[in-house]
PDB file of C-alpha atoms in Angstrom:
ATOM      1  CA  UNK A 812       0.000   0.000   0.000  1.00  0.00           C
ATOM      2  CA  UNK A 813       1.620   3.143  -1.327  1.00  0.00           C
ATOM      3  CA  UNK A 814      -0.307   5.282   0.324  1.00  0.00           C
ATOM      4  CA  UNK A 815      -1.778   8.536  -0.369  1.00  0.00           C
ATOM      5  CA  UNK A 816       0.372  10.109  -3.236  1.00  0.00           C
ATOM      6  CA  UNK A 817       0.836  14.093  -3.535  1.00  0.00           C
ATOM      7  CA  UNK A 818       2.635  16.011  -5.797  1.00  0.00           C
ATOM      8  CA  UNK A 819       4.807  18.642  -5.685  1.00  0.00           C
ATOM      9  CA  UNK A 820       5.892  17.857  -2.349  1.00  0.00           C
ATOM     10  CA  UNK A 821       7.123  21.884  -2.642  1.00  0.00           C
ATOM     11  CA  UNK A 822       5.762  24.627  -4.981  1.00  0.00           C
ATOM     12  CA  UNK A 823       6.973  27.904  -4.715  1.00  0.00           C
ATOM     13  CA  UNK A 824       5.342  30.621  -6.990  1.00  0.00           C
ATOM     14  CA  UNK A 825       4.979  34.307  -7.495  1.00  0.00           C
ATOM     15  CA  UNK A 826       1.800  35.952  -6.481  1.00  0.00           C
ATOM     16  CA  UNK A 827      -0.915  35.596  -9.871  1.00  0.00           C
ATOM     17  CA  UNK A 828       0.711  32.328 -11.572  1.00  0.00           C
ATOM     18  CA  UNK A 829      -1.901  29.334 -11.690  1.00  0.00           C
ATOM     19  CA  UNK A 830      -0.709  26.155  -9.097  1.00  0.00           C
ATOM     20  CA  UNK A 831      -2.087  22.335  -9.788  1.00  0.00           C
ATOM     21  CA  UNK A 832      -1.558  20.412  -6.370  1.00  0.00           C
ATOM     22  CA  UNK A 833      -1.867  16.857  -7.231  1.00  0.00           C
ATOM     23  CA  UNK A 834      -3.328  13.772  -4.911  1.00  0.00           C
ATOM     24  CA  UNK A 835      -3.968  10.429  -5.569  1.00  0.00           C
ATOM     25  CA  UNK A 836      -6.109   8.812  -2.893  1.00  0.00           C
ATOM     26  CA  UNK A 837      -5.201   5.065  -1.645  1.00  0.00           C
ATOM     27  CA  UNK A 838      -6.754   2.609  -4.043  1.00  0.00           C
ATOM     28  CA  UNK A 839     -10.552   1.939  -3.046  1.00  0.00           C
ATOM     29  CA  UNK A 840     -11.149   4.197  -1.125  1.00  0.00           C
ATOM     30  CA  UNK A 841     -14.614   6.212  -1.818  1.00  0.00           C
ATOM     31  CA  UNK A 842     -13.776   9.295  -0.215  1.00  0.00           C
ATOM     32  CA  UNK A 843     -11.300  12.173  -0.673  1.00  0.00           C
ATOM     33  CA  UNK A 844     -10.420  15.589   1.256  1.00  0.00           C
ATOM     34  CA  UNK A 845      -8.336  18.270   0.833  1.00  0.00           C
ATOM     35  CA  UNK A 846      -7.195  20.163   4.118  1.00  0.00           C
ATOM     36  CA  UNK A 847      -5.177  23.285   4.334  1.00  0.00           C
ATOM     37  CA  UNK A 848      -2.743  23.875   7.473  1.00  0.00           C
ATOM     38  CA  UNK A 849      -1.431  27.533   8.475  1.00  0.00           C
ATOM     39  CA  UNK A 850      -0.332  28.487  11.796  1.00  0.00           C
ATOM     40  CA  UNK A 851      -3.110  30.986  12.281  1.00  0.00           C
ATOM     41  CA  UNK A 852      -5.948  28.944  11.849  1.00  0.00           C
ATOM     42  CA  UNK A 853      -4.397  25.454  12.068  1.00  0.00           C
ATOM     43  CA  UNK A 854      -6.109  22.419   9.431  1.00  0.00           C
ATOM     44  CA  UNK A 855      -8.626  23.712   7.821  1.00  0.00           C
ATOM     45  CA  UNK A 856     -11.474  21.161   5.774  1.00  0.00           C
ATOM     46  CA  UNK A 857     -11.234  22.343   1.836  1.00  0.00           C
ATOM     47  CA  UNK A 858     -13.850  20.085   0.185  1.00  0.00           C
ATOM     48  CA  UNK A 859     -15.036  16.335   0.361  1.00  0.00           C
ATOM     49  CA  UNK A 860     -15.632  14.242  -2.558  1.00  0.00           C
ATOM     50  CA  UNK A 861     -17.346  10.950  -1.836  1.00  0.00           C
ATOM     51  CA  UNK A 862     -17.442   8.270  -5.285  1.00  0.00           C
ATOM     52  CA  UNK A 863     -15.407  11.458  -7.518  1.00  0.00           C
ATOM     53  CA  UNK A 864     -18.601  13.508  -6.731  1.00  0.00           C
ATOM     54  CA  UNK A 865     -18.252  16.988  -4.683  1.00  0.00           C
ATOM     55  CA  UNK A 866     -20.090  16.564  -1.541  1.00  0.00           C
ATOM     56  CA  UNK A 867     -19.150  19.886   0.398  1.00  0.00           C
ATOM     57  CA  UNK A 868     -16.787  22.898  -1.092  1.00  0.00           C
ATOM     58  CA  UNK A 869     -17.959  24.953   1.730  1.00  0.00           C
ATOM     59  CA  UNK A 870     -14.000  25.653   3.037  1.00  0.00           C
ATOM     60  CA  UNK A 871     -12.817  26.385  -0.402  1.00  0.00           C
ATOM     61  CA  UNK A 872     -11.890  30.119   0.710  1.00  0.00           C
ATOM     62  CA  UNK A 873     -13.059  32.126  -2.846  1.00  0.00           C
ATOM     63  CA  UNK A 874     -13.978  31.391  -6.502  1.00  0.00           C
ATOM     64  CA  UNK A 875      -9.678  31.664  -7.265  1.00  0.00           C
ATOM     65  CA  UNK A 876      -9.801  27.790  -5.735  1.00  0.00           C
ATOM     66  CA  UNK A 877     -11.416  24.908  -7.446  1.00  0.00           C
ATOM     67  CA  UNK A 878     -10.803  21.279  -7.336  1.00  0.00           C
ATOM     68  CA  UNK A 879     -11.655  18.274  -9.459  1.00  0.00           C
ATOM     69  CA  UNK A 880     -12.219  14.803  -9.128  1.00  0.00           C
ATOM     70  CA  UNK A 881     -12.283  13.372 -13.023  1.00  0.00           C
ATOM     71  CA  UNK A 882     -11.628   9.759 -11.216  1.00  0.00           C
ATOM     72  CA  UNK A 883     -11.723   7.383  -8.338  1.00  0.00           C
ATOM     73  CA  UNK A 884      -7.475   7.569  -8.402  1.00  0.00           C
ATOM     74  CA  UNK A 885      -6.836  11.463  -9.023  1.00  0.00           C
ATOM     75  CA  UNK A 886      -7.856  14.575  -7.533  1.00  0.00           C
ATOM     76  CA  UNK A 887      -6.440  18.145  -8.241  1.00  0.00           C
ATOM     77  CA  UNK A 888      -6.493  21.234  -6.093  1.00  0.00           C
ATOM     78  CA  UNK A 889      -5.579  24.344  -8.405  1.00  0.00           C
ATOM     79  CA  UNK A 890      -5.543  27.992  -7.080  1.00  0.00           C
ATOM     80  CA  UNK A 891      -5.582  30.396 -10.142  1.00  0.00           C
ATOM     81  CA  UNK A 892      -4.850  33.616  -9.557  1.00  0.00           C
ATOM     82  CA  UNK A 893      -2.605  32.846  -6.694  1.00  0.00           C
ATOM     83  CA  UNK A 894      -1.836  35.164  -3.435  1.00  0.00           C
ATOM     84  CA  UNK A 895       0.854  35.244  -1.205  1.00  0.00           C
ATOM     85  CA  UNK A 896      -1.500  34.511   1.300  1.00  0.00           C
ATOM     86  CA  UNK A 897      -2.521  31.158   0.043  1.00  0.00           C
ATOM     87  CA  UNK A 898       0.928  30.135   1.215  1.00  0.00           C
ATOM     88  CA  UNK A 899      -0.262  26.687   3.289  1.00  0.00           C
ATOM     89  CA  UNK A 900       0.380  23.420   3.518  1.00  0.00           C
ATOM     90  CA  UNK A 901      -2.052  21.167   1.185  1.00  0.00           C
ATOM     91  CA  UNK A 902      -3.124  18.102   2.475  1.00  0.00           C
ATOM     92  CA  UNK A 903      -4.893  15.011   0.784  1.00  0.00           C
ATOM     93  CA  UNK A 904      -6.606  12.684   2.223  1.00  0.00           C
ATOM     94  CA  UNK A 905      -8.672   9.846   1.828  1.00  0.00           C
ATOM     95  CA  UNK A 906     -10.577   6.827   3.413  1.00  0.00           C
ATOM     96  CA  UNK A 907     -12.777   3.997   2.800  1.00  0.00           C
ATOM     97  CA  UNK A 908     -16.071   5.672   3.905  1.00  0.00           C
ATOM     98  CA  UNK A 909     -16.806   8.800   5.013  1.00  0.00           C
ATOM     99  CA  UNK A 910     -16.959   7.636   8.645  1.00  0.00           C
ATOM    100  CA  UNK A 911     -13.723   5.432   8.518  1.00  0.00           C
ATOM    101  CA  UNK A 912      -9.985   6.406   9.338  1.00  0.00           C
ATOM    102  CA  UNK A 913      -8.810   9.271   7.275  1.00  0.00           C
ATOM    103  CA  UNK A 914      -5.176   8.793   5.790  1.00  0.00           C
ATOM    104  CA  UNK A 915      -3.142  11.856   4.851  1.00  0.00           C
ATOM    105  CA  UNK A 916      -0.381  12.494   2.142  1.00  0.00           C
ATOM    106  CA  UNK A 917       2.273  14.024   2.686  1.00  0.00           C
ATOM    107  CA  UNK A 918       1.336  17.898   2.045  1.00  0.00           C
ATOM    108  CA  UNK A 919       2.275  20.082  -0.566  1.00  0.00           C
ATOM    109  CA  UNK A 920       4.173  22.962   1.096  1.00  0.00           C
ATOM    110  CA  UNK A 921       2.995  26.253  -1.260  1.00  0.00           C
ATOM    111  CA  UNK A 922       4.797  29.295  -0.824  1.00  0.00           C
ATOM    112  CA  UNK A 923       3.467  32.731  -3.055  1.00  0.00           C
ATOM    113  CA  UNK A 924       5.590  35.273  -3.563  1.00  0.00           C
TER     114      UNK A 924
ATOM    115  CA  UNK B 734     -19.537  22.725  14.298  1.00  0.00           C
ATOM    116  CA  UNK B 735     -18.503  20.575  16.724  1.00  0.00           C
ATOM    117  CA  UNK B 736     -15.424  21.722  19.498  1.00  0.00           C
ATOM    118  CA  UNK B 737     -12.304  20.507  19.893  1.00  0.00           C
ATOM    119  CA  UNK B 738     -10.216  21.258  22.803  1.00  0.00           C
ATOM    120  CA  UNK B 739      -6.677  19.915  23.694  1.00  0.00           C
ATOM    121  CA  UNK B 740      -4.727  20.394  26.673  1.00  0.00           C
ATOM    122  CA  UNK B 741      -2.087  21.011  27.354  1.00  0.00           C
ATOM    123  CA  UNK B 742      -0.748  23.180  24.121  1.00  0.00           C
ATOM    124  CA  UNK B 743       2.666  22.759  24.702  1.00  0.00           C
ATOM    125  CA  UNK B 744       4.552  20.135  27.162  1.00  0.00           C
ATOM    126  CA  UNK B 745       7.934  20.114  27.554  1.00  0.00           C
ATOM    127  CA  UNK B 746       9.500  16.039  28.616  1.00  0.00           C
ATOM    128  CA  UNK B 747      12.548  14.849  30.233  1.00  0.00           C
ATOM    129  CA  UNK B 748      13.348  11.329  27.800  1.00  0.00           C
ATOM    130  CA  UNK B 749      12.269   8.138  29.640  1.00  0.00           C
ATOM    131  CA  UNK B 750       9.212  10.824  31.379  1.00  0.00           C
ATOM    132  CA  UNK B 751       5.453   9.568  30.904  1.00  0.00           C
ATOM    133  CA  UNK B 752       2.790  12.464  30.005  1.00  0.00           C
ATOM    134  CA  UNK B 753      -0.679  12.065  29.673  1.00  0.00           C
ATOM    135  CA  UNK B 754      -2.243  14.297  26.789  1.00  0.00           C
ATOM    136  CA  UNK B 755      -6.205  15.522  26.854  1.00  0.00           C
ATOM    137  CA  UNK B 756      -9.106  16.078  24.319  1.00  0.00           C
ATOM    138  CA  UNK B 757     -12.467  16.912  25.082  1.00  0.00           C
ATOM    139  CA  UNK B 758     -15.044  17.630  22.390  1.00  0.00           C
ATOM    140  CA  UNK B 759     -18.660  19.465  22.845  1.00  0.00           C
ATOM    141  CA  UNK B 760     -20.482  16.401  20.922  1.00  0.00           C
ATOM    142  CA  UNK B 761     -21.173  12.520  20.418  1.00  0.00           C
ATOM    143  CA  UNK B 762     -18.988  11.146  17.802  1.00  0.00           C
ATOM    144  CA  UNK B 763     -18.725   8.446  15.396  1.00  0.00           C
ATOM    145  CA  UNK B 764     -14.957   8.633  14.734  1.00  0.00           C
ATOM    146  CA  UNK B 765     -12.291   9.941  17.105  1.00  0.00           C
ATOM    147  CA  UNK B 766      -8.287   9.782  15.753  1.00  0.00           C
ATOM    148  CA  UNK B 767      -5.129  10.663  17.151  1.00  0.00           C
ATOM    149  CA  UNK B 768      -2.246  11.688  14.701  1.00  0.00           C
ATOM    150  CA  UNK B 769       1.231  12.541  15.506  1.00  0.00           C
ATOM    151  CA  UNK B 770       2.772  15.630  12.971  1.00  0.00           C
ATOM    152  CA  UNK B 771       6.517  15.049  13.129  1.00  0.00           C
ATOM    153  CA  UNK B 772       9.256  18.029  12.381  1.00  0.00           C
ATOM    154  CA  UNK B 773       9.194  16.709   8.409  1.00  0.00           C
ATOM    155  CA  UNK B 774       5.005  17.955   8.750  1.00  0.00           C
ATOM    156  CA  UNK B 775       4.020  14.320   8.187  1.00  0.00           C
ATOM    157  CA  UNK B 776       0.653  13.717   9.713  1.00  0.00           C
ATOM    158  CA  UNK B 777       0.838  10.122  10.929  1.00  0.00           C
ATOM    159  CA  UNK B 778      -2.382   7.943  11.995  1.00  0.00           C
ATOM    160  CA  UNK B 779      -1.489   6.555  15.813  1.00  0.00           C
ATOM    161  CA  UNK B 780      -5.409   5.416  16.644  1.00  0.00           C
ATOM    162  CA  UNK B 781      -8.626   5.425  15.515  1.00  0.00           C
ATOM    163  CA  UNK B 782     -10.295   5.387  18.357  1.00  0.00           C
ATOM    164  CA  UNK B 783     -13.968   6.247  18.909  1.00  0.00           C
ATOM    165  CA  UNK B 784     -14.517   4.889  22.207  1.00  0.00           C
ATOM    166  CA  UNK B 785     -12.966   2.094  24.191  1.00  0.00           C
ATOM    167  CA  UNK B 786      -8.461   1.770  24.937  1.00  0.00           C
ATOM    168  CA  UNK B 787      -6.085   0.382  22.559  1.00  0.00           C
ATOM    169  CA  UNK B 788      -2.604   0.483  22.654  1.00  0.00           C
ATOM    170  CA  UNK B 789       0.250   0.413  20.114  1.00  0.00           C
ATOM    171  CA  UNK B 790       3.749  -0.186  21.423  1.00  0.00           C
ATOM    172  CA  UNK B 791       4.568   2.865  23.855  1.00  0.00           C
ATOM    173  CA  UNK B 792       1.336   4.503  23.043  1.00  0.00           C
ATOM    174  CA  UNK B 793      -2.437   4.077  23.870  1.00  0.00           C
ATOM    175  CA  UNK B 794      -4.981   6.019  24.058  1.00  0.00           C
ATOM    176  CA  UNK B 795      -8.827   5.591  25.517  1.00  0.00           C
ATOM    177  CA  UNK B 796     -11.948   7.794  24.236  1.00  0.00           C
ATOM    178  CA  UNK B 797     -15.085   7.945  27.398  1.00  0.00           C
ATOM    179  CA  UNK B 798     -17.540   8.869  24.688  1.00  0.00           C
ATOM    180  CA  UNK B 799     -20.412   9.299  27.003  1.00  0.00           C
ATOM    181  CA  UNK B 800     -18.044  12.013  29.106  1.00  0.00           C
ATOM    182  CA  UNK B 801     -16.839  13.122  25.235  1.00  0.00           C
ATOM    183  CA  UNK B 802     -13.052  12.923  26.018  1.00  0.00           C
ATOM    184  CA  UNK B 803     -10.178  11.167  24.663  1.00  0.00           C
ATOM    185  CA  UNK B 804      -6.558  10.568  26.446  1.00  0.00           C
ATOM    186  CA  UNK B 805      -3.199   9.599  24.313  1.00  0.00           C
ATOM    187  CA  UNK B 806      -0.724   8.438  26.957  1.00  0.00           C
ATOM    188  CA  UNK B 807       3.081   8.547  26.009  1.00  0.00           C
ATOM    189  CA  UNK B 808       5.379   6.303  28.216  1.00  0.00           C
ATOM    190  CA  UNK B 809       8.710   6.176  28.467  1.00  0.00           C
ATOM    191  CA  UNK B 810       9.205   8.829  26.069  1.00  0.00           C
ATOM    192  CA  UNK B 811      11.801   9.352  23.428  1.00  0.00           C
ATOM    193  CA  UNK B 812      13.063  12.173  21.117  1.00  0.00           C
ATOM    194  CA  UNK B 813      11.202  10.874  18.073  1.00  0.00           C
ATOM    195  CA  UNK B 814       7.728  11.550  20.190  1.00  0.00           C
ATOM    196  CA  UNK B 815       8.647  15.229  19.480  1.00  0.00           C
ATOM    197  CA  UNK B 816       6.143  16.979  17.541  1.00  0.00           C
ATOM    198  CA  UNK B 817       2.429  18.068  17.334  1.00  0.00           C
ATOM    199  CA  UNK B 818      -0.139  15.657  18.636  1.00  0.00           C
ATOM    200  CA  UNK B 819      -4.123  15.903  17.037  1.00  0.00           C
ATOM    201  CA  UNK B 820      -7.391  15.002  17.966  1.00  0.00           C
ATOM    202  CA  UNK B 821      -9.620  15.017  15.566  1.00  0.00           C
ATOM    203  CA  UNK B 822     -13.423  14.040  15.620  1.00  0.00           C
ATOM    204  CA  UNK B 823     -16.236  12.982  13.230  1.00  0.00           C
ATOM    205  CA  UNK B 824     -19.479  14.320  15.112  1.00  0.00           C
ATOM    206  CA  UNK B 825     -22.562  11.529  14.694  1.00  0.00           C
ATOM    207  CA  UNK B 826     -24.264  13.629  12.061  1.00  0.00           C
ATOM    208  CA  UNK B 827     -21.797  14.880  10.054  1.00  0.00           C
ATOM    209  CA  UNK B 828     -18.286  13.468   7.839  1.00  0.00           C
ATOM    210  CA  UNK B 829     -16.189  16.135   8.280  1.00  0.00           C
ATOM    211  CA  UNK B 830     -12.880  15.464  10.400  1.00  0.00           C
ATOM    212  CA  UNK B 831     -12.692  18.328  12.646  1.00  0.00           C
ATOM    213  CA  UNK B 832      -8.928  18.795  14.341  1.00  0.00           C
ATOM    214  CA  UNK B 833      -8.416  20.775  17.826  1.00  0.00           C
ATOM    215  CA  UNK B 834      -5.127  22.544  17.677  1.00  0.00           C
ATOM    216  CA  UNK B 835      -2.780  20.110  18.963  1.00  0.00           C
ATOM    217  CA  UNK B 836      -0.519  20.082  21.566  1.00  0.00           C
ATOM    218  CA  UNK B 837       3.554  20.361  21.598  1.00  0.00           C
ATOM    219  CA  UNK B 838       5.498  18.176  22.560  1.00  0.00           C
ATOM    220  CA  UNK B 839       9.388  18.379  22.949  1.00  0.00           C
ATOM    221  CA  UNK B 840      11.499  15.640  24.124  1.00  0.00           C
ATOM    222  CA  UNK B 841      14.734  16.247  25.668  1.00  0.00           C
ATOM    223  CA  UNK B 842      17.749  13.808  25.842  1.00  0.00           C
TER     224      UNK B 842
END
């Protein structure tokens, strides 16, 4: 078991370039999140997709972040224009069910410019 | 949403010291896990633990659902415990993992 799979593991960027953030969720499981760590207001729920389908974007902070799920083995979390306060960590996640341990990636570690 | 409160933020160990860390949440769950963030930022799964004790090694951890609190136990600590310890809870009608904001923990040799 690989385990959840993120890429870049580092992305640095200057403020109004478009950023991908890549995840692929362990294989099987049905649900996916993306969190967002920062030391002000620690890790912060993004969206939820449950079987590739968005359940709940209500975290997604404005319209400059969307994310995709086009299937069960790859999600993508772009930011387009970016800020330099999206600077973050980006985590995946996934899990069997929606109500079973979550697994994290690694993070992407986004710095804006 | 649901509350998440973990005590104490920051805790400061002598190696071979025991510590006893808290989390207390404001309603019932359905899914209760502790992770351990080490100095790389990896967020690593220690239990999953919505009510009931388990143990793993050094570690264990028990989760008094009907009091809503949950206690990770470290014993016989090393420096590779150092790091941020999470609680995070699933409340019983919702899916959303919420985290409380963790608390400390330094090891010293």
């Amino acid at each position: 078991d690989a385990g959840v799979i993120q890429s870049p593991r580092h992305e640095v960027t200057e403020m109004g370039q478009e950023v991908t953030l890549r995840c692929k969720p362990i294989s099987g499981h049905n649900s996916l999140f993306w969190y967002r760590q920062t030391m002000m207001r620690g890790l912060e729920l993004l969206i939820y997709f449950n079987n590739n389908v968005p359940i709940d974007d209500s975290g997604m902070p404005e319209d400059r972040f969307s994310a995709k799920m086009p299937n069960a083995s790859f999600s993508t979390l772009k930011i387009q224009p970016s800020e330099p306060r999206d600077s973050a960590v980006y985590f995946c996640a996934s899990s069997p069910t929606g109500n079973s341990p979550l697994h994290f990636g690694n993070g992407t570690r986004l710095t804006v410019t | 949403g649901i509350q998440v409160e973990q005590s104490p933020p920051d805790l400061i160990l002598q190696e071979g010291a025991n510590s006893t860390l808290r989390c207390n949440f404001s309603d019932s769950v359905n899914n209760l896990q502790w992770f351990h963030q080490n100095p790389w930022g990896q967020l690593i799964n220690l239990f999953y633990i919505p009510s009931g004790t388990k143990q793993n090694g050094r570690l264990s951890a028990t989760t008094v659902a009907t009091e809503r609190y949950s206690l990770l136990y470290i014993s016989s600590s090393q420096t590779t415990d150092s790091g941020v310890y999470f609680c995070a809870v699933v409340s019983s009608n919702d899916y959303k993992l919420s985290f409380g904001a963790g608390t400390t923990v330094t090891v010293r040799a």
